[in-house]
Amino acid sequence: MTAFLVKAPKRSSHRINGGDSARKFPVTAGERLEVLGVDGGQAAVVFAQRGILECSSGAETAPAFSSEALSAFLDGDEVSFVVLGAEAAPGEIVSFTVLRDGDIVVDVPAEDMLPESSDAPGRVDVVIYTAPATSRLPASLGPVLQEIHVPAASAVSYRVRKGDYIQIIDVDGRQCSDFLAFDALALEEGRECGLDATATRTVQGNAMPTPGLHAKFLNEHMQPMIEIVQDTVGRHDAFLLACTAKYYDDGGYPGHANCTENFNRVLEVDGIGPRSGWPAINFFFNTQVLECGTIVGEEPWSRPGDYVLLRAERDLVCASSSCADDVTSANGWTPTDIHIRIYDRSNRFPKGVTHRMTPESPPVMTRQSGFHDRLEALGAKFVEYKGFWLPSYFEGYGPVSEYWACRTKACVMDLSALRKFEITGPDAELLLQTAVTRDIRKLAVGQVVYTALCYPHGGMLDDATVFRLASQAFRLVCGDDYCGEWLRKLADERGLHVRIRASTDQLHNLSVQGPESRKILAPLVWTCPTQPDIESLKWFRFTIGRIGGPEGIPVVVSRTGYTGELGYEIWCHPRQASAVWDAIWKAGKPKGMVPLGLEALDWLRIEAGLAFANYEFCPETDPFEAGIGFAVPAAKVEDYVGREALIRRRENPRQSLVGLESHMNDRLDHGDPVYSGRARVGVVTSACSSPVLGKNIALARVDVSVAEIGKELEIGKLDGFQKRIPVKVTSFPAYDPKKTRVRS
């Protein structure tokens, strides 16, 4: 029997961070409501009109919690429930039955966390289970102009004005919806001008239809027709044909309902001629293009209530289907309904895609850091990076000038997407000693250490830095949200008394890097006599201070970075991020400081030989193969996750991370195969054209037999054999190999 990781019953999940604004949810009789404390130790209160909710477990009625501010969310007499107390354990759940239709409000009150403290507010998940034999639409994004329902195995056509928004909703999950759009003005002139697959792929830089969505979809004149604004799935097909009569005829299902004929019927009224097959955007259709070019499909990733939000770039005639396929897994074997909402162009919906930490986790939309407005004003070109909008580069500067500013003067960058976790309690040190490869018992208060987190087989979960704030208070900074969940499970398995709380949304951070960084920050950051000042702060140490004097903005400043230059990271609460940016920018600009984006940062870290997740390491790679064997001290004798496997791997290495250099102009790329003669012996993990070294360099994971310095190898291009680029094995880092600059 097939087992899905994400199962029915149908449900919608919503995450609320402690301290965020109260959230309102419509509920329907027969539904079940769960309020779950993700991190523990976080109070939560539910407000509802009398008679809407019946508590199934765990909550106390507390009318005293009513407030005028929350009453504004509801009409009429209300009652409040203390759902979770301040001592609630991680994972604690309180359940309600919904007795009648209405609205509820969930409030998760909390104070902001100071950068030097560890009392991060907790997170609470609100999960609403749909009543049996019913479907639940997600809450509208704003005032709705038009509601359009598409019954299973049918299609509808509709008109949309330029600038209006189209929300296409998968009502019950795992249901494909083909989408067509035509220029309404062209139709009035007797011309059909619709979405064009070839123009879209060419302009967007994709050679073939690929899973996921292009930013915009174009017509045959290369004019934009629609823009993708939000996507809660992240897995679609962009331009296969909508299913056709021929497809079913050839499969032995003559006369089967199909999207193409459904489209032909509904578009006839607009004067659009029939086709045997309609090229369409196949929303929620899970396809992949294999290396050989074959297109394969599987069940959709979409869950009940998932959607795509589009914005019309011109007046359009649109058509949407609910795919009729019930003979393959394309619709989870059972076609269901699609729902469409049209919103007025006066709305301003943020752009984003959603991320789920685990298949069961609530979706979280791409968010802006506290520095976003300041970055946008400087011409930042944003890209989606691990759930945040971060600059790729800045107009008016560009990656080259941003890079040189870091190497010669100073740069400032937003790295708020790093994940942060507060680890506190009597067993905090023991948990980290068990979880990471470094010896945490040797870490002093005020010190930072770089480490690896490994699975039992020795493969890497992530790399991280650990800050020791107090005897039993630590901050782990890493790249993967799952690290927090992994630490909680490890603590539960070992019976440890420790609390792990996510603080990513309580701590946003800037990195100020470059030879002038100390001179910029030293007069800016005030520290009390018990804390080191910026001038005396050592490498991999941190200090607690304020920007603007003793009564200024609280910050933590660490002497850490990701560039190979002298540098610092400044950690503050996002509510004060703009003021922190303004102070640093004002102090740094006269000294030549410029903003820096991810593109230039990648060149800097490759030159410095610094590892990056899913490039230098992954769960199939151990720290030695990732080039960070120094983070696995042989002298650590206490047991930790992966220790036995890492002892074996240290003694019997198979691969090694090396530097490569090429004096040819042909670029090297991540994923390029490395050859010794005809034999493939490794892969390029990262590569760039180094501005300061004047040559192409790379990091590569190769067989230990060819890892000696000076070894001549080749990079295979095209099919790996027709074109070869000679390279030589070098040590790394390629830039400042003795790390004199970062230690200066």
XYZ file of C-alpha atoms in Angstrom:
744
model
C 0.000 0.000 0.000
C 1.311 3.466 -0.891
C 1.932 5.735 2.100
C 2.001 9.503 1.671
C 4.045 11.625 4.058
C 1.261 14.231 4.061
C -2.120 12.577 4.556
C -5.750 13.573 4.671
C -7.801 14.705 6.566
C -7.926 18.026 4.801
C -6.542 20.837 6.864
C -5.166 24.336 6.658
C -2.199 25.310 8.818
C -1.133 28.799 9.853
C 1.918 29.845 11.872
C 1.862 32.845 14.227
C 5.090 34.142 15.748
C 4.935 35.381 19.313
C 4.474 39.147 19.356
C 2.897 39.306 15.892
C -0.497 40.927 15.411
C -3.546 38.859 16.351
C -4.937 36.788 13.468
C -8.575 36.311 12.496
C -9.851 33.028 11.037
C -13.301 32.150 9.669
C -14.559 28.777 10.915
C -17.468 26.553 9.910
C -19.660 24.258 11.971
C -18.266 20.732 12.104
C -14.640 21.768 11.749
C -11.994 20.949 14.319
C -9.462 23.510 15.543
C -6.049 22.751 17.032
C -3.654 25.259 18.582
C -0.138 23.842 18.829
C 2.821 25.343 20.696
C 5.791 24.740 18.401
C 8.603 25.819 20.714
C 6.896 25.680 24.096
C 6.872 28.369 26.748
C 4.624 30.652 24.704
C 1.190 31.801 25.853
C -1.691 31.871 23.354
C -5.271 33.088 23.652
C -8.289 32.316 21.447
C -11.209 34.761 21.221
C -14.603 33.808 19.789
C -18.244 34.776 20.016
C -20.159 32.713 22.527
C -21.399 29.416 21.187
C -18.869 29.096 18.340
C -16.252 26.931 20.049
C -16.411 24.020 22.437
C -13.120 23.114 24.047
C -12.204 19.448 23.562
C -9.046 19.530 25.656
C -6.736 21.712 27.610
C -8.082 25.283 27.501
C -9.468 27.425 30.294
C -12.194 29.999 29.802
C -10.821 33.378 30.802
C -13.077 36.373 30.119
C -10.488 38.571 31.818
C -8.331 38.226 28.731
C -10.843 40.165 26.593
C -9.538 43.490 25.330
C -10.893 46.359 23.295
C -8.211 45.889 20.648
C -9.199 42.282 20.024
C -12.912 42.971 20.349
C -12.634 45.032 17.170
C -12.028 41.772 15.303
C -15.381 40.327 16.346
C -19.006 41.412 16.424
C -21.039 40.809 19.573
C -20.349 39.177 22.908
C -17.104 37.223 23.045
C -15.347 34.764 25.292
C -11.619 34.099 25.503
C -9.745 30.877 26.190
C -6.247 30.620 27.632
C -5.089 27.977 25.202
C -1.420 27.700 26.035
C 0.291 28.926 29.166
C 3.794 30.285 29.577
C 4.922 26.839 30.782
C 3.456 24.906 27.845
C 5.705 22.141 26.570
C 6.914 22.034 22.937
C 4.308 20.300 20.806
C 1.484 20.776 23.304
C -1.917 20.812 21.548
C -5.285 22.222 22.594
C -8.354 21.202 20.547
C -11.756 22.772 19.894
C -14.882 21.708 18.051
C -16.593 24.372 15.950
C -20.307 24.408 16.796
C -21.479 27.131 14.419
C -20.161 29.353 11.642
C -18.295 32.488 12.677
C -14.885 34.013 13.252
C -12.207 33.413 15.841
C -9.139 35.475 16.762
C -5.855 33.989 17.955
C -3.437 36.191 19.865
C 0.135 35.157 20.754
C 1.333 37.976 23.044
C 5.063 38.412 23.615
C 7.708 41.059 24.136
C 10.540 41.655 21.663
C 13.778 39.783 22.396
C 16.855 41.877 23.086
C 19.829 40.808 20.921
C 21.899 39.794 23.962
C 19.133 37.740 25.601
C 17.744 34.291 24.827
C 14.053 34.760 25.631
C 12.792 34.504 22.064
C 8.995 34.418 21.735
C 7.619 31.049 20.741
C 5.681 30.103 17.627
C 2.124 28.788 17.573
C 0.464 26.801 14.783
C -3.282 27.110 14.194
C -4.584 24.043 12.351
C -8.166 23.895 11.056
C -9.434 20.464 9.999
C -12.198 20.557 7.417
C -15.517 18.981 8.353
C -16.104 15.543 6.765
C -17.401 15.564 3.165
C -16.785 19.316 2.821
C -14.133 21.549 1.299
C -12.567 24.657 2.772
C -11.430 27.665 0.763
C -8.562 29.717 2.153
C -9.352 33.171 3.517
C -9.477 35.780 0.785
C -6.401 37.953 0.290
C -8.569 41.086 0.175
C -11.915 42.337 -1.163
C -12.996 39.964 -3.953
C -14.338 41.308 -7.247
C -15.532 37.947 -8.548
C -15.745 34.343 -7.344
C -15.556 31.677 -10.074
C -16.001 27.983 -9.331
C -14.643 25.347 -11.716
C -16.286 21.965 -11.038
C -14.152 18.848 -11.426
C -13.352 17.897 -15.047
C -14.686 21.147 -16.542
C -13.465 24.584 -17.679
C -14.629 28.206 -17.504
C -13.709 31.421 -19.299
C -13.621 34.882 -17.737
C -12.367 38.406 -18.382
C -9.778 40.291 -16.346
C -8.742 43.935 -16.575
C -5.130 45.040 -16.785
C -3.647 45.176 -13.293
C -6.263 42.946 -11.666
C -5.180 39.838 -9.788
C -6.202 36.233 -10.473
C -5.991 33.701 -7.648
C -6.254 30.082 -8.817
C -6.957 27.797 -5.847
C -6.604 24.028 -5.616
C -9.586 23.411 -3.341
C -8.952 19.849 -2.178
C -5.286 19.378 -3.151
C -3.457 17.384 -5.830
C -5.543 18.824 -8.664
C -4.089 20.260 -11.883
C -5.526 23.394 -13.474
C -4.588 24.419 -17.017
C -4.586 28.160 -17.731
C -4.933 30.095 -20.996
C -4.886 33.854 -21.540
C -5.561 35.989 -24.648
C -5.094 39.682 -25.349
C -8.658 41.029 -25.153
C -7.934 44.024 -27.436
C -6.443 41.762 -30.099
C -9.575 39.575 -29.992
C -11.726 42.646 -30.584
C -9.586 43.325 -33.658
C -10.096 39.778 -34.889
C -6.668 38.454 -33.876
C -5.797 35.646 -31.464
C -2.790 36.602 -29.353
C -2.264 34.198 -26.484
C 0.468 32.858 -24.245
C 3.487 31.682 -26.215
C 5.655 28.904 -24.821
C 8.682 29.505 -27.028
C 8.801 33.274 -26.486
C 8.415 32.857 -22.738
C 11.110 30.209 -22.402
C 13.532 32.088 -24.644
C 13.216 35.468 -22.951
C 13.246 33.923 -19.464
C 16.304 31.823 -20.326
C 14.830 28.334 -20.102
C 15.537 25.969 -22.985
C 12.712 23.549 -22.152
C 9.531 23.544 -20.100
C 10.672 23.192 -16.507
C 8.954 22.636 -13.192
C 8.191 25.878 -11.433
C 7.070 29.217 -12.777
C 8.689 31.895 -14.865
C 8.441 35.402 -13.436
C 6.295 36.498 -16.386
C 4.568 34.772 -19.276
C 4.713 36.390 -22.706
C 2.810 36.345 -25.987
C 4.240 35.730 -29.466
C 5.293 39.397 -29.695
C 7.362 38.927 -26.506
C 5.018 41.205 -24.592
C 4.162 40.299 -20.984
C 0.698 38.865 -20.458
C 0.735 37.844 -16.793
C 3.089 38.118 -13.842
C 3.421 35.532 -11.091
C 2.936 37.285 -7.739
C 2.561 34.443 -5.224
C 2.931 30.677 -5.380
C 2.293 28.395 -2.413
C 3.308 25.188 -4.211
C 6.571 25.741 -6.122
C 5.971 22.820 -8.471
C 4.168 23.294 -11.804
C 4.644 22.628 -15.505
C 5.111 25.624 -17.775
C 3.726 24.687 -21.197
C 2.907 21.126 -21.945
C -0.375 20.695 -23.775
C -3.561 20.616 -21.787
C -4.848 17.035 -21.920
C -6.382 16.127 -25.278
C -8.863 13.683 -26.803
C -5.953 11.973 -28.596
C -4.204 11.353 -25.294
C -7.182 9.402 -23.956
C -8.013 7.763 -27.295
C -4.483 6.409 -27.587
C -4.633 5.190 -23.998
C -7.795 3.186 -24.559
C -10.298 5.702 -23.151
C -12.179 6.994 -26.212
C -14.580 9.861 -25.513
C -12.997 10.697 -22.162
C -13.519 14.283 -20.962
C -10.413 16.410 -21.549
C -9.237 19.965 -20.925
C -8.680 20.871 -24.589
C -12.264 20.131 -25.641
C -13.547 21.805 -22.473
C -11.541 24.904 -23.440
C -12.841 24.805 -27.006
C -16.423 24.903 -25.740
C -16.015 27.808 -23.284
C -13.837 29.931 -25.598
C -16.178 29.705 -28.582
C -18.264 32.616 -27.263
C -15.177 34.861 -27.482
C -14.541 33.913 -31.110
C -11.512 31.766 -30.346
C -11.189 28.833 -32.718
C -10.932 25.252 -31.504
C -7.664 23.359 -31.358
C -6.692 19.728 -31.060
C -4.384 20.610 -28.192
C -3.956 23.831 -26.188
C -0.477 24.850 -24.958
C -1.179 25.901 -21.385
C 0.380 26.794 -18.098
C -0.276 23.588 -16.220
C -0.652 24.833 -12.661
C -0.033 22.217 -9.951
C 1.020 19.643 -12.605
C 4.116 17.856 -11.266
C 6.418 17.102 -14.204
C 10.173 16.702 -14.564
C 12.498 16.738 -17.561
C 15.066 13.955 -17.273
C 18.648 14.325 -18.548
C 17.708 12.396 -21.667
C 14.905 14.896 -22.363
C 12.015 12.620 -21.416
C 9.183 14.307 -19.536
C 7.808 12.322 -16.613
C 5.045 13.165 -14.163
C 3.937 12.316 -10.654
C 1.228 13.354 -8.240
C 0.971 17.103 -7.600
C 2.622 18.657 -4.593
C -0.323 20.968 -3.957
C -2.285 20.713 -0.692
C -5.896 21.772 -0.020
C -6.096 25.545 -0.342
C -2.794 25.993 -2.184
C -2.879 28.663 -4.851
C -1.090 30.741 -7.465
C -1.673 34.498 -7.597
C -1.256 36.174 -11.003
C -1.391 39.810 -12.097
C -2.766 40.701 -15.545
C -0.334 42.776 -17.612
C -3.075 43.742 -20.093
C -6.832 43.240 -20.504
C -7.282 39.488 -20.867
C -9.731 36.790 -21.786
C -8.741 33.832 -19.600
C -9.748 30.206 -19.311
C -9.080 27.803 -16.445
C -9.789 24.112 -16.148
C -10.045 21.437 -13.550
C -8.116 18.647 -15.271
C -10.256 15.599 -16.073
C -7.492 12.981 -15.829
C -8.632 10.124 -13.574
C -6.568 7.394 -15.240
C -3.120 8.489 -13.959
C -1.713 10.062 -10.793
C -1.746 13.559 -12.370
C -4.697 14.583 -10.164
C -4.119 12.106 -7.363
C -6.396 9.709 -9.307
C -9.529 11.714 -8.461
C -10.346 15.042 -10.188
C -11.644 17.734 -7.813
C -12.710 21.371 -8.020
C -10.721 24.528 -8.730
C -11.775 27.947 -7.444
C -10.822 31.364 -8.828
C -10.928 34.777 -7.187
C -10.430 38.093 -8.969
C -9.048 41.041 -6.963
C -8.980 44.703 -7.926
C -5.760 46.229 -9.229
C -5.756 48.740 -6.348
C -4.569 45.970 -4.002
C -0.860 45.596 -3.261
C -0.043 41.962 -2.612
C 3.557 41.125 -1.637
C 5.479 38.829 -3.941
C 6.633 35.494 -2.636
C 6.658 31.740 -2.604
C 5.999 29.568 0.417
C 8.386 27.268 2.234
C 7.598 24.367 4.532
C 10.280 23.233 6.972
C 8.805 19.716 6.925
C 5.941 18.255 4.874
C 3.631 18.765 7.873
C 4.714 22.347 8.630
C 2.528 25.371 7.832
C 3.531 27.287 4.707
C 5.516 30.473 5.311
C 5.551 33.135 2.582
C 8.762 34.853 1.491
C 9.324 37.774 3.816
C 11.261 41.011 3.896
C 14.023 41.684 6.372
C 14.000 44.765 8.569
C 16.519 46.359 6.189
C 14.404 45.866 3.054
C 13.229 49.449 2.566
C 16.766 50.814 2.853
C 18.091 48.243 0.392
C 15.283 48.932 -2.067
C 16.063 52.658 -1.964
C 19.653 51.875 -3.001
C 18.534 49.955 -6.094
C 18.651 46.397 -4.780
C 17.648 43.685 -7.249
C 16.042 41.134 -4.976
C 16.032 37.360 -5.294
C 14.200 34.829 -3.168
C 16.713 33.202 -0.838
C 15.628 30.700 1.817
C 12.356 32.453 2.520
C 13.665 36.036 2.427
C 14.038 38.674 -0.267
C 17.760 39.459 -0.375
C 19.705 41.611 -2.876
C 21.469 39.830 -5.713
C 23.192 43.090 -6.661
C 22.564 46.832 -6.633
C 21.869 49.005 -9.647
C 24.423 51.795 -9.821
C 27.058 49.572 -8.225
C 26.977 46.079 -9.726
C 28.712 42.900 -8.533
C 32.205 43.924 -9.698
C 32.319 47.244 -7.839
C 30.612 45.651 -4.819
C 33.302 42.960 -4.759
C 36.209 45.425 -5.012
C 34.750 47.597 -2.261
C 34.887 44.599 0.075
C 38.455 43.736 -0.874
C 39.790 47.306 -0.691
C 37.484 49.378 1.557
C 34.227 48.124 3.052
C 30.836 46.686 2.186
C 27.578 46.098 4.038
C 25.167 43.240 3.302
C 21.912 41.835 4.631
C 22.254 38.252 5.894
C 19.003 38.102 7.862
C 18.020 34.833 6.168
C 20.427 32.972 8.450
C 18.446 30.812 10.869
C 18.942 31.483 14.574
C 18.019 29.307 17.549
C 18.203 30.081 21.275
C 19.250 27.014 23.283
C 18.813 27.375 27.034
C 18.302 25.267 30.146
C 20.357 23.111 32.506
C 21.211 20.643 29.711
C 21.902 23.220 26.968
C 25.658 22.558 26.909
C 25.130 18.786 26.927
C 22.685 18.987 24.024
C 25.125 20.932 21.861
C 28.020 18.725 22.924
C 25.926 15.802 21.658
C 24.726 17.545 18.495
C 27.804 19.206 16.978
C 31.293 18.090 16.049
C 33.164 20.766 18.033
C 33.937 20.491 21.752
C 31.391 22.937 23.162
C 32.721 22.503 26.706
C 35.794 24.488 25.608
C 33.686 27.405 24.374
C 33.929 30.444 26.652
C 31.191 33.017 27.230
C 31.645 35.668 24.545
C 33.207 33.213 22.108
C 31.930 31.887 18.773
C 32.874 28.590 17.149
C 32.282 27.207 13.656
C 31.042 23.617 13.601
C 29.273 20.904 11.648
C 26.016 19.107 12.457
C 25.980 15.554 11.146
C 23.598 12.657 10.763
C 24.498 9.288 12.346
C 26.019 8.067 9.054
C 28.404 11.046 9.020
C 26.718 13.071 6.277
C 26.165 16.749 7.023
C 22.878 18.293 8.059
C 24.336 21.805 8.111
C 27.247 23.934 9.205
C 26.755 26.532 11.923
C 28.306 28.989 14.308
C 27.596 28.665 18.020
C 27.622 31.700 20.340
C 27.938 31.178 24.089
C 25.915 33.913 25.801
C 26.015 32.429 29.326
C 26.864 29.213 31.130
C 23.770 27.433 29.801
C 22.627 29.847 27.089
C 23.728 29.413 23.478
C 22.754 30.781 20.091
C 23.107 28.542 17.049
C 23.256 30.320 13.680
C 22.878 28.133 10.600
C 21.229 27.941 7.190
C 18.498 25.331 7.605
C 15.250 25.736 9.559
C 15.217 22.005 10.182
C 18.170 22.268 12.577
C 15.825 23.467 15.315
C 13.451 20.537 14.802
C 16.397 18.139 14.735
C 17.757 19.528 18.015
C 14.341 19.166 19.676
C 14.073 15.530 18.611
C 17.598 14.859 19.840
C 16.817 16.467 23.206
C 13.645 14.370 23.533
C 15.487 11.155 22.668
C 18.151 11.864 25.293
C 15.667 13.102 27.915
C 17.416 16.466 28.212
C 15.989 19.469 30.061
C 16.545 22.151 27.447
C 14.504 24.623 25.441
C 15.112 25.348 21.741
C 13.402 28.453 20.384
C 13.672 29.940 16.905
C 14.827 33.570 16.957
C 15.232 34.199 13.210
C 12.406 36.727 13.172
C 13.723 38.412 16.329
C 17.292 38.889 15.080
C 18.105 40.397 11.719
C 21.725 40.956 10.857
C 24.028 43.046 8.732
C 27.561 42.067 7.818
C 30.134 44.871 7.546
C 33.246 43.502 5.861
C 36.485 44.874 4.477
C 39.747 46.543 5.580
C 37.899 49.678 6.751
C 35.209 47.846 8.737
C 36.873 48.303 12.136
C 37.350 52.038 11.578
C 33.682 52.369 10.602
C 32.247 50.502 13.574
C 34.658 51.423 16.374
C 33.319 54.949 16.994
C 29.744 53.817 16.332
C 29.304 50.983 18.839
C 29.299 51.799 22.548
C 30.191 48.985 24.940
C 30.163 48.968 28.729
C 33.442 48.397 30.622
C 32.715 44.679 31.101
C 32.496 44.063 27.341
C 35.302 44.269 24.762
C 35.120 47.267 22.445
C 35.321 46.961 18.678
C 39.035 47.827 18.614
C 39.927 44.966 20.964
C 37.380 42.391 19.770
C 39.171 39.219 18.641
C 38.350 36.917 15.732
C 35.398 34.635 16.525
C 34.421 36.643 19.601
C 31.361 38.820 20.149
C 30.488 41.828 22.237
C 27.244 43.345 23.526
C 26.778 47.034 22.921
C 24.612 49.849 21.665
C 24.666 52.025 18.601
C 24.483 55.683 19.568
C 25.759 55.630 23.137
C 24.604 54.074 26.440
C 20.918 54.712 25.662
C 21.186 53.738 22.010
C 19.992 50.737 19.992
C 20.931 47.388 21.579
C 23.074 45.176 19.342
C 25.347 42.175 19.437
C 28.474 42.526 17.292
C 30.497 39.443 16.354
C 33.832 39.392 14.580
C 32.721 36.874 11.989
C 32.034 36.888 8.254
C 31.884 35.033 4.973
C 34.312 37.000 2.793
C 37.876 36.255 3.906
C 38.297 39.886 5.000
C 38.381 41.633 8.345
C 34.719 41.982 9.200
C 31.873 42.038 11.683
C 28.235 41.040 11.920
C 25.710 43.262 13.682
C 22.629 41.587 15.166
C 19.552 43.642 16.087
C 15.782 43.385 16.396
C 14.036 43.951 13.021
C 11.969 46.809 14.453
C 15.225 48.725 14.884
C 16.875 47.524 11.689
C 16.281 50.733 9.719
C 17.908 52.859 12.414
C 20.872 50.460 12.602
C 21.278 50.602 8.823
C 21.098 54.404 8.789
C 23.808 54.724 11.432
C 26.170 52.270 9.722
C 25.549 53.713 6.262
C 26.168 57.253 7.496
C 29.443 56.209 9.138
C 30.629 53.980 6.304
C 29.789 55.892 3.144
C 32.549 58.532 3.612
C 35.039 55.655 3.902
C 33.974 54.136 0.587
C 31.537 51.528 1.900
C 29.023 50.190 -0.642
C 26.101 47.750 -0.354
C 26.882 44.178 -1.382
C 24.616 41.506 -2.877
C 24.689 37.722 -3.030
C 26.387 37.562 -6.433
C 29.538 39.357 -5.285
C 29.400 37.533 -1.952
C 29.648 34.216 -3.794
C 32.897 35.283 -5.489
C 34.311 36.420 -2.158
C 33.498 33.196 -0.305
C 34.846 30.985 -3.138
C 38.144 32.882 -3.105
C 38.201 32.444 0.688
C 37.489 28.702 0.365
C 34.299 28.814 2.445
C 31.696 26.057 2.216
C 28.117 26.542 1.017
C 25.189 24.170 1.601
C 24.238 21.944 -1.355
C 27.470 22.936 -3.073
C 30.352 21.865 -0.851
C 28.229 19.722 1.449
C 24.960 17.797 1.660
C 23.683 14.770 3.619
C 25.828 12.518 1.380
C 28.986 14.489 2.185
C 30.967 14.355 5.411
C 32.894 17.353 6.825
C 36.221 16.018 5.538
C 34.867 15.806 1.990
C 33.402 19.293 2.424
C 36.789 20.775 3.268
C 35.949 21.536 6.910
C 37.675 18.613 8.598
C 39.190 21.138 11.026
C 35.692 21.399 12.572
C 35.860 17.713 13.613
C 38.584 17.615 16.277
C 39.974 14.144 16.869
C 40.590 15.156 20.480
C 36.858 15.321 21.246
C 36.253 11.997 22.982
C 32.670 12.541 24.184
C 30.065 10.905 22.018
C 28.113 13.012 19.524
C 25.821 12.287 16.592
C 27.881 10.763 13.771
C 31.094 10.326 15.788
C 31.658 6.628 15.026
C 30.995 7.151 11.320
C 33.313 10.161 11.200
C 36.125 8.193 12.868
C 35.836 5.591 10.088
C 35.623 8.254 7.378
C 38.661 10.120 8.739
C 40.722 6.932 8.641
C 39.463 5.807 5.222
C 38.758 8.906 3.098
C 37.400 8.422 -0.402
C 37.117 12.011 -1.588
C 38.724 15.312 -0.762
C 37.847 18.956 -1.397
C 40.588 20.713 -3.362
C 41.164 24.004 -5.090
C 41.473 24.191 -8.869
C 42.901 26.916 -11.056
C 42.652 27.472 -14.785
C 44.503 29.993 -16.915
C 42.012 29.648 -19.770
C 39.120 32.071 -20.230
C 36.456 29.357 -20.420
C 34.265 29.556 -17.333
C 34.026 26.781 -14.801
C 30.658 25.981 -13.249
C 29.120 24.209 -10.292
C 28.420 20.623 -11.344
C 31.107 20.394 -14.027
C 32.699 16.906 -14.106
C 36.418 16.581 -13.314
C 38.452 14.084 -15.314
C 41.800 12.371 -15.127
C 42.198 11.051 -18.638
C 38.981 9.290 -19.569
C 38.000 8.584 -15.968
C 35.643 10.912 -14.162
C 37.213 11.536 -10.764
C 35.187 14.345 -9.230
C 32.878 17.315 -9.571
C 33.219 21.087 -9.339
C 31.307 22.280 -6.277
C 31.798 26.058 -6.743
C 33.589 28.214 -9.294
C 34.154 31.828 -10.269
C 36.382 34.105 -12.251
C 38.462 35.656 -9.484
C 38.844 39.413 -9.956
C 41.757 39.780 -7.544
C 43.647 36.694 -8.788
C 42.909 37.274 -12.460
C 42.058 33.666 -13.260
C 39.279 31.123 -13.054
C 39.249 29.188 -9.797
C 37.073 26.466 -8.362
C 36.489 24.197 -5.422
C 36.050 20.554 -6.377
C 35.445 17.261 -4.627
C 37.745 14.647 -6.153
C 38.977 11.121 -5.501
C 41.796 11.155 -2.943
C 44.127 9.516 -5.491
C 44.185 12.712 -7.567
C 44.033 15.271 -4.752
C 47.741 16.058 -4.447
C 48.783 19.697 -4.982
C 49.987 20.323 -8.546
C 48.090 17.399 -10.081
C 46.974 18.151 -13.650
C 43.290 17.393 -14.279
C 40.642 18.449 -16.780
C 37.143 19.876 -16.631
C 34.755 18.227 -19.084
C 32.381 20.462 -21.032
C 29.681 19.538 -23.573
C 29.486 15.737 -23.207
C 32.607 15.700 -21.033
C 34.872 14.518 -23.841
C 34.524 16.870 -26.812
C 35.824 19.846 -24.841
C 38.290 19.797 -21.983
C 39.647 22.658 -19.870
C 43.006 21.931 -18.210
C 43.168 22.730 -14.493
C 45.698 22.250 -11.728
C 44.972 21.141 -8.179
C 45.809 23.817 -5.614
C 45.349 24.329 -1.933
C 42.544 26.528 -0.716
C 41.702 29.222 0.138
C 43.055 30.704 -3.068
C 42.959 34.201 -1.561
C 44.973 34.999 1.572
C 45.700 31.341 2.362
C 47.250 32.202 5.761
C 44.141 34.236 6.736
C 46.230 37.238 7.728
C 43.557 39.707 6.611
C 40.634 38.191 8.480
C 42.803 37.917 11.613
C 44.262 41.425 11.350
